[in-house]
Amino acid sequence: MESTGAAITRDPILVDLALQGGGAHGAFTWGVLDRLLEEPWLGVDGISGTSAGAMNAAVLVDGHAKGGAAGAREALETFWRRVSDAARFSPLRRGPFDVLLGRWTLDSSPVYVAMDLMSRLLSPYDLNPKGNNPLRAILTELVDFERLAQSPMKLFITATNVQTGRGHVFKNDAITPDVLLASACLPTMFQAIEIDGEPYWDGGYSGNPTITPLIRECKSHDTILVQINPIERKESPRSASEILNRLNEVSFNSVLLKELRMIALLRHVADPGDSEGAQWAGMRIHRIASEMMTELGASSKLNAEWEFFSLLRDEGRKAAQLFLETHAADLGRRSTLDLDVFLEGI
């Protein structure tokens, strides 16, 4: 894979990574990680991931434990290739008109439209009574969970407890294929995943991703948020699908925004003698995102075409390259995300 820019030379630094979920859009995060892993001065202390971000995180950590940065990059590419291969004969495909126009949406796919309508009338317990999920076999084959448990790189995966509504953060030695599937379990598409007798849904409802463990349990004071769910949109949604998509974005970003708001607030009021408050106030936050992600519709999150994954990967690499060119010198020194904007209106 060609590099989009020369490696940067600077003193080594540890960072944490916060990886959002978003189905197929997680291939953007793959591209970001692929570019960051090229920098030998950039070390990863901990990763918090949800849904697709959880998959990326687990594959990266295991690949890194096996073969360093090169092993992590290879593992990520293999994972996304396998996901695309598994969906090659899926009926969820773009229509001919969308292919002709170069659009990645599935909105005009008869199968997608039918599935979307059925999900409002029938539950996954009706449509998929055996709870089959092709990701289980892929994760079981590609990730060595015993090696993952021993990795020095800290891993935090969030899933939402269905009964309590609270997020549960699973750490290295507790992570299994079921934990990763639980973190990505959209309740309209998949049956709740039972772990130790308790049902779990997508972690995005309770933390997308969760910042707290990175602050409390990691040595790094810099967190890079890889964002694939837009926080703001300039135009109000009009169609039913746009409204539902925006509702999901608002819901999936709400806990993250609360944590970012807390960091911003504690920077102004934290008592230096309060170790917990000082930890929060001292975390430097950075963000890698792309305007392209705001232009993609919700249905494209189910588009598993390799060409689409490759497009998103390349966009992720470009976004990471731009971040490094602009802010590499800021890592270890200051936040590059303006957190005070999250205090407006309070």
Coordinates of C-alpha atoms in Angstrom, one line a residue:
M1 CA 0.0 0.0 0.0
E2 CA 1.5 3.3 -1.0
S3 CA 2.1 6.0 1.7
T4 CA 0.5 9.4 1.3
G5 CA 3.4 11.2 2.8
A6 CA 6.9 10.8 4.3
A7 CA 7.3 9.7 7.8
I8 CA 7.6 12.5 10.4
T9 CA 10.6 12.7 12.7
R10 CA 10.1 13.7 16.3
D11 CA 10.5 12.5 19.8
P12 CA 8.5 9.4 20.7
I13 CA 5.1 9.9 22.4
L14 CA 2.3 7.7 23.7
V15 CA -1.2 8.3 22.6
D16 CA -4.6 6.8 23.3
L17 CA -7.1 6.1 20.5
A18 CA -10.9 6.5 20.7
L19 CA -12.6 4.7 17.8
Q20 CA -16.2 5.3 16.9
G21 CA -18.6 2.8 15.5
G22 CA -20.5 3.1 12.2
G23 CA -20.7 -0.2 10.3
A24 CA -19.0 -0.2 7.0
H25 CA -17.9 3.4 7.7
G26 CA -15.4 1.9 10.1
A27 CA -13.2 1.4 7.0
F28 CA -12.4 5.1 7.3
T29 CA -11.0 4.4 10.7
W30 CA -9.0 1.5 9.3
G31 CA -7.3 4.0 6.9
V32 CA -6.6 6.4 9.8
L33 CA -5.0 3.6 11.8
D34 CA -3.1 2.4 8.8
R35 CA -1.4 5.8 8.3
L36 CA -0.7 6.4 12.0
L37 CA 0.9 3.0 12.4
E38 CA 3.5 4.1 9.8
E39 CA 4.9 6.6 12.3
P40 CA 7.6 4.9 14.5
W41 CA 7.5 7.8 17.0
L42 CA 3.8 7.3 17.7
G43 CA 3.1 4.7 20.3
V44 CA -0.3 3.5 21.4
D45 CA -1.0 3.1 25.1
G46 CA -4.7 2.3 25.1
I47 CA -7.6 2.0 22.7
S48 CA -11.3 2.5 23.4
G49 CA -13.6 1.2 20.7
T50 CA -17.3 0.7 20.1
S51 CA -19.0 -1.3 17.3
A52 CA -16.9 -1.1 14.2
G53 CA -14.4 0.8 16.3
A54 CA -14.2 -2.2 18.6
M55 CA -13.5 -4.5 15.7
N56 CA -10.7 -2.2 14.5
A57 CA -9.3 -1.9 18.0
A58 CA -9.2 -5.7 18.7
V59 CA -7.7 -6.5 15.3
L60 CA -5.0 -3.8 15.7
V61 CA -4.1 -4.8 19.3
D62 CA -3.8 -8.5 18.4
G63 CA -1.9 -7.8 15.1
H64 CA 0.5 -5.5 17.0
A65 CA 1.1 -8.1 19.7
K66 CA 1.9 -10.6 16.9
G67 CA 4.0 -8.5 14.6
G68 CA 4.4 -4.9 15.7
A69 CA 3.0 -2.0 13.6
A70 CA 3.5 -3.9 10.4
G71 CA 1.5 -6.9 11.8
A72 CA -1.3 -4.6 12.9
R73 CA -1.5 -3.0 9.5
E74 CA -1.6 -6.4 7.8
A75 CA -4.2 -7.7 10.3
L76 CA -6.5 -4.7 9.6
E77 CA -6.4 -5.2 5.9
T78 CA -7.0 -8.9 6.2
F79 CA -10.1 -8.3 8.5
W80 CA -11.7 -5.8 6.1
R81 CA -10.9 -8.0 3.1
R82 CA -12.6 -11.0 4.8
V83 CA -15.7 -8.9 5.7
S84 CA -16.0 -7.9 2.1
D85 CA -15.5 -11.4 0.9
A86 CA -18.2 -12.7 3.3
A87 CA -20.7 -10.2 1.9
R88 CA -19.8 -10.9 -1.8
F89 CA -23.0 -12.9 -2.4
S90 CA -25.2 -10.8 -0.1
P91 CA -28.5 -9.5 -1.6
L92 CA -27.7 -6.2 0.0
R93 CA -26.2 -4.6 -3.2
R94 CA -26.3 -1.2 -4.9
G95 CA -28.8 -0.8 -7.7
P96 CA -27.6 -0.5 -11.3
F97 CA -28.5 3.2 -11.4
D98 CA -26.4 3.9 -8.2
V99 CA -23.5 1.9 -9.6
L100 CA -23.7 3.9 -12.9
L101 CA -23.7 7.2 -11.0
G102 CA -21.0 6.2 -8.6
R103 CA -23.3 6.5 -5.5
W104 CA -22.6 4.3 -2.5
T105 CA -26.1 4.3 -1.1
L106 CA -28.3 1.3 -0.8
D107 CA -31.5 3.4 -0.6
S108 CA -32.7 2.2 -4.0
S109 CA -31.9 -1.5 -3.3
P110 CA -35.2 -3.4 -3.1
V111 CA -33.7 -5.8 -0.5
Y112 CA -32.5 -2.9 1.7
V113 CA -35.9 -1.2 1.5
A114 CA -37.7 -4.5 2.3
M115 CA -35.3 -5.2 5.2
D116 CA -35.8 -1.7 6.6
L117 CA -39.6 -2.1 6.5
M118 CA -39.5 -5.6 8.0
S119 CA -37.3 -4.4 10.9
R120 CA -40.1 -2.0 12.0
L121 CA -42.6 -4.9 12.1
L122 CA -40.5 -8.0 12.9
S123 CA -37.7 -8.4 15.4
P124 CA -34.4 -10.2 14.7
Y125 CA -35.7 -13.0 16.9
D126 CA -38.4 -13.5 14.2
L127 CA -36.1 -12.9 11.1
N128 CA -33.0 -14.6 12.4
P129 CA -34.0 -17.1 15.1
K130 CA -30.6 -18.8 15.2
G131 CA -28.8 -15.5 15.7
N132 CA -26.4 -16.2 12.9
N133 CA -23.7 -13.5 12.3
P134 CA -20.9 -14.1 9.8
L135 CA -18.6 -11.8 11.8
R136 CA -18.3 -14.4 14.5
A137 CA -16.4 -16.8 12.3
I138 CA -14.2 -14.1 11.0
L139 CA -13.3 -12.8 14.4
T140 CA -12.7 -16.3 15.8
E141 CA -10.3 -17.1 12.9
L142 CA -8.4 -13.8 12.7
V143 CA -8.0 -12.8 16.4
D144 CA -6.1 -14.7 19.0
F145 CA -8.0 -13.8 22.1
E146 CA -5.5 -15.4 24.5
R147 CA -2.7 -13.2 22.9
L148 CA -5.1 -10.2 23.1
A149 CA -5.5 -10.8 26.8
Q150 CA -1.7 -10.6 27.3
S151 CA -1.1 -7.5 25.2
P152 CA 0.6 -4.5 26.9
M153 CA -1.6 -2.3 24.8
K154 CA -4.8 -1.6 26.9
L155 CA -8.1 -2.3 25.1
F156 CA -11.5 -1.1 26.3
I157 CA -14.7 -2.3 24.5
T158 CA -18.1 -0.8 25.3
A159 CA -21.4 -2.6 25.1
T160 CA -24.8 -1.6 26.5
N161 CA -26.5 -3.7 29.1
V162 CA -30.1 -4.1 27.8
Q163 CA -31.6 -4.5 31.3
T164 CA -29.9 -1.6 33.0
G165 CA -29.3 0.7 30.0
R166 CA -25.7 1.3 31.3
G167 CA -22.5 0.8 29.4
H168 CA -20.2 -2.0 30.3
V169 CA -16.5 -1.6 29.5
F170 CA -14.7 -5.0 28.8
K171 CA -10.9 -5.0 29.1
N172 CA -8.3 -7.2 27.4
D173 CA -8.7 -10.4 29.4
A174 CA -12.5 -10.3 29.2
I175 CA -12.8 -9.7 25.5
T176 CA -14.2 -12.5 23.4
P177 CA -15.9 -12.8 20.0
D178 CA -19.2 -12.3 21.8
V179 CA -18.0 -9.1 23.5
L180 CA -17.1 -7.6 20.1
L181 CA -20.4 -8.8 18.5
A182 CA -22.2 -7.3 21.5
S183 CA -20.5 -3.9 21.0
A184 CA -21.8 -3.9 17.4
C185 CA -25.3 -5.4 18.1
L186 CA -27.9 -3.1 16.6
P187 CA -31.1 -4.3 18.2
T188 CA -33.2 -4.0 15.0
M189 CA -30.8 -6.3 13.2
F190 CA -29.4 -8.8 15.7
Q191 CA -30.5 -10.6 18.8
A192 CA -29.0 -9.3 22.0
I193 CA -25.7 -11.0 22.8
E194 CA -25.6 -12.8 26.2
I195 CA -22.4 -12.5 28.2
D196 CA -22.4 -14.1 31.7
G197 CA -26.1 -14.4 31.5
E198 CA -26.8 -10.7 30.7
P199 CA -28.0 -9.4 27.3
Y200 CA -26.1 -6.6 25.5
W201 CA -26.7 -4.3 22.6
D202 CA -24.5 -1.9 20.6
G203 CA -22.1 0.1 22.8
G204 CA -22.9 3.3 20.8
Y205 CA -26.0 3.9 23.0
S206 CA -23.8 4.3 26.1
G207 CA -20.4 5.4 24.8
N208 CA -19.3 5.9 21.2
P209 CA -16.6 5.5 22.3
T210 CA -16.0 5.7 26.1
I211 CA -13.3 8.1 27.1
T212 CA -13.3 7.4 30.8
P213 CA -11.1 4.3 30.9
L214 CA -8.4 6.1 28.8
I215 CA -8.2 8.8 31.4
R216 CA -8.3 6.7 34.4
E217 CA -6.2 3.7 33.4
C218 CA -3.7 4.9 30.8
K219 CA -0.4 6.8 31.1
S220 CA -0.9 8.8 27.9
H221 CA -2.2 12.4 28.2
D222 CA -3.2 12.6 24.5
T223 CA -6.3 11.0 23.1
I224 CA -6.9 10.9 19.3
L225 CA -10.6 10.6 18.6
V226 CA -11.3 9.0 15.2
Q227 CA -14.8 10.4 14.4
I228 CA -17.1 8.8 11.8
N229 CA -20.5 10.0 13.2
P230 CA -20.9 13.7 12.5
I231 CA -21.6 15.8 15.6
E232 CA -23.0 18.7 13.6
R233 CA -24.9 18.9 10.3
K234 CA -25.6 22.2 8.5
E235 CA -29.0 21.2 7.1
S236 CA -32.0 19.8 8.8
P237 CA -33.1 16.3 7.8
R238 CA -36.2 16.1 5.7
S239 CA -36.8 12.5 4.5
A240 CA -37.8 9.7 6.9
S241 CA -34.4 8.0 6.4
E242 CA -32.5 11.3 7.0
I243 CA -34.5 12.0 10.2
L244 CA -33.9 8.5 11.6
N245 CA -30.2 8.7 10.7
R246 CA -29.8 12.0 12.5
L247 CA -31.6 10.7 15.5
N248 CA -29.1 7.8 15.7
E249 CA -26.2 10.2 15.3
V250 CA -27.4 12.4 18.1
S251 CA -28.0 9.4 20.3
F252 CA -24.7 7.8 19.5
N253 CA -22.8 11.0 20.1
S254 CA -24.5 12.0 23.3
V255 CA -22.4 10.2 25.9
L256 CA -19.2 11.2 24.1
L257 CA -20.2 14.8 24.1
K258 CA -20.9 14.7 27.9
E259 CA -17.4 13.3 28.5
L260 CA -15.8 16.0 26.3
R261 CA -17.9 18.6 28.1
M262 CA -16.7 17.3 31.4
I263 CA -13.1 17.6 30.3
A264 CA -13.7 21.2 29.1
L265 CA -15.4 22.1 32.4
L266 CA -12.8 20.6 34.6
R267 CA -10.1 22.5 32.8
H268 CA -11.7 25.7 34.2
V269 CA -12.7 24.5 37.7
A270 CA -10.6 21.4 38.7
D271 CA -8.8 21.6 42.0
P272 CA -5.1 20.7 41.4
G273 CA -5.3 18.7 44.6
D274 CA -8.1 16.6 43.2
S275 CA -6.3 13.8 41.4
E276 CA -9.4 12.5 39.6
G277 CA -10.3 16.0 38.4
A278 CA -6.7 16.8 37.4
Q279 CA -6.6 13.6 35.3
W280 CA -9.7 14.6 33.4
A281 CA -8.5 18.3 33.0
G282 CA -5.1 17.2 31.9
M283 CA -6.2 15.0 28.9
R284 CA -5.3 16.6 25.6
I285 CA -8.0 15.8 22.9
H286 CA -7.4 15.6 19.2
R287 CA -9.8 14.6 16.4
I288 CA -9.4 13.1 13.0
A289 CA -12.5 13.3 10.8
S290 CA -13.5 14.0 7.2
E291 CA -16.3 16.0 5.6
M292 CA -16.9 13.0 3.4
M293 CA -18.4 11.1 6.2
T294 CA -21.2 13.7 6.5
E295 CA -22.1 13.1 2.9
L296 CA -22.7 9.4 3.2
G297 CA -26.2 8.1 3.9
A298 CA -27.1 5.7 6.6
S299 CA -27.7 2.8 4.2
S300 CA -24.1 2.9 3.1
K301 CA -23.1 1.6 6.5
L302 CA -24.3 -1.8 5.2
N303 CA -22.4 -1.5 1.9
A304 CA -19.6 -4.1 2.2
E305 CA -18.2 -3.8 -1.4
W306 CA -14.4 -3.8 -1.4
E307 CA -14.3 -0.8 -3.7
F308 CA -16.2 1.1 -1.0
F309 CA -14.0 -0.1 1.8
S310 CA -11.0 1.0 -0.2
L311 CA -12.4 4.4 -0.9
L312 CA -13.0 4.9 2.8
R313 CA -9.6 3.6 3.7
D314 CA -7.9 6.0 1.4
E315 CA -10.0 8.9 2.8
G316 CA -9.0 7.8 6.3
R317 CA -5.3 7.8 5.3
K318 CA -5.7 11.3 3.8
A319 CA -7.4 12.6 6.9
A320 CA -4.6 11.1 9.1
Q321 CA -1.9 12.6 6.9
L322 CA -3.5 16.0 7.1
F323 CA -3.7 15.7 10.9
L324 CA 0.0 14.7 11.2
E325 CA 1.1 17.5 8.9
T326 CA -0.9 20.0 10.9
H327 CA -0.7 18.8 14.4
A328 CA 2.1 16.3 14.9
A329 CA 4.0 18.9 16.9
D330 CA 1.0 19.6 19.1
L331 CA 0.9 16.0 20.4
G332 CA 2.2 16.0 23.9
R333 CA 1.8 19.7 24.2
R334 CA -1.7 20.9 23.8
S335 CA -5.2 19.9 22.6
T336 CA -6.1 20.5 19.0
L337 CA -9.8 20.1 19.5
D338 CA -11.5 23.2 20.9
L339 CA -13.4 21.7 23.8
D340 CA -14.8 25.0 25.0
V341 CA -17.4 25.0 22.2
F342 CA -19.1 22.1 24.1
L343 CA -19.7 24.4 27.1
E344 CA -21.8 26.8 25.0
G345 CA -25.4 26.9 26.1
I346 CA -24.6 25.5 29.6

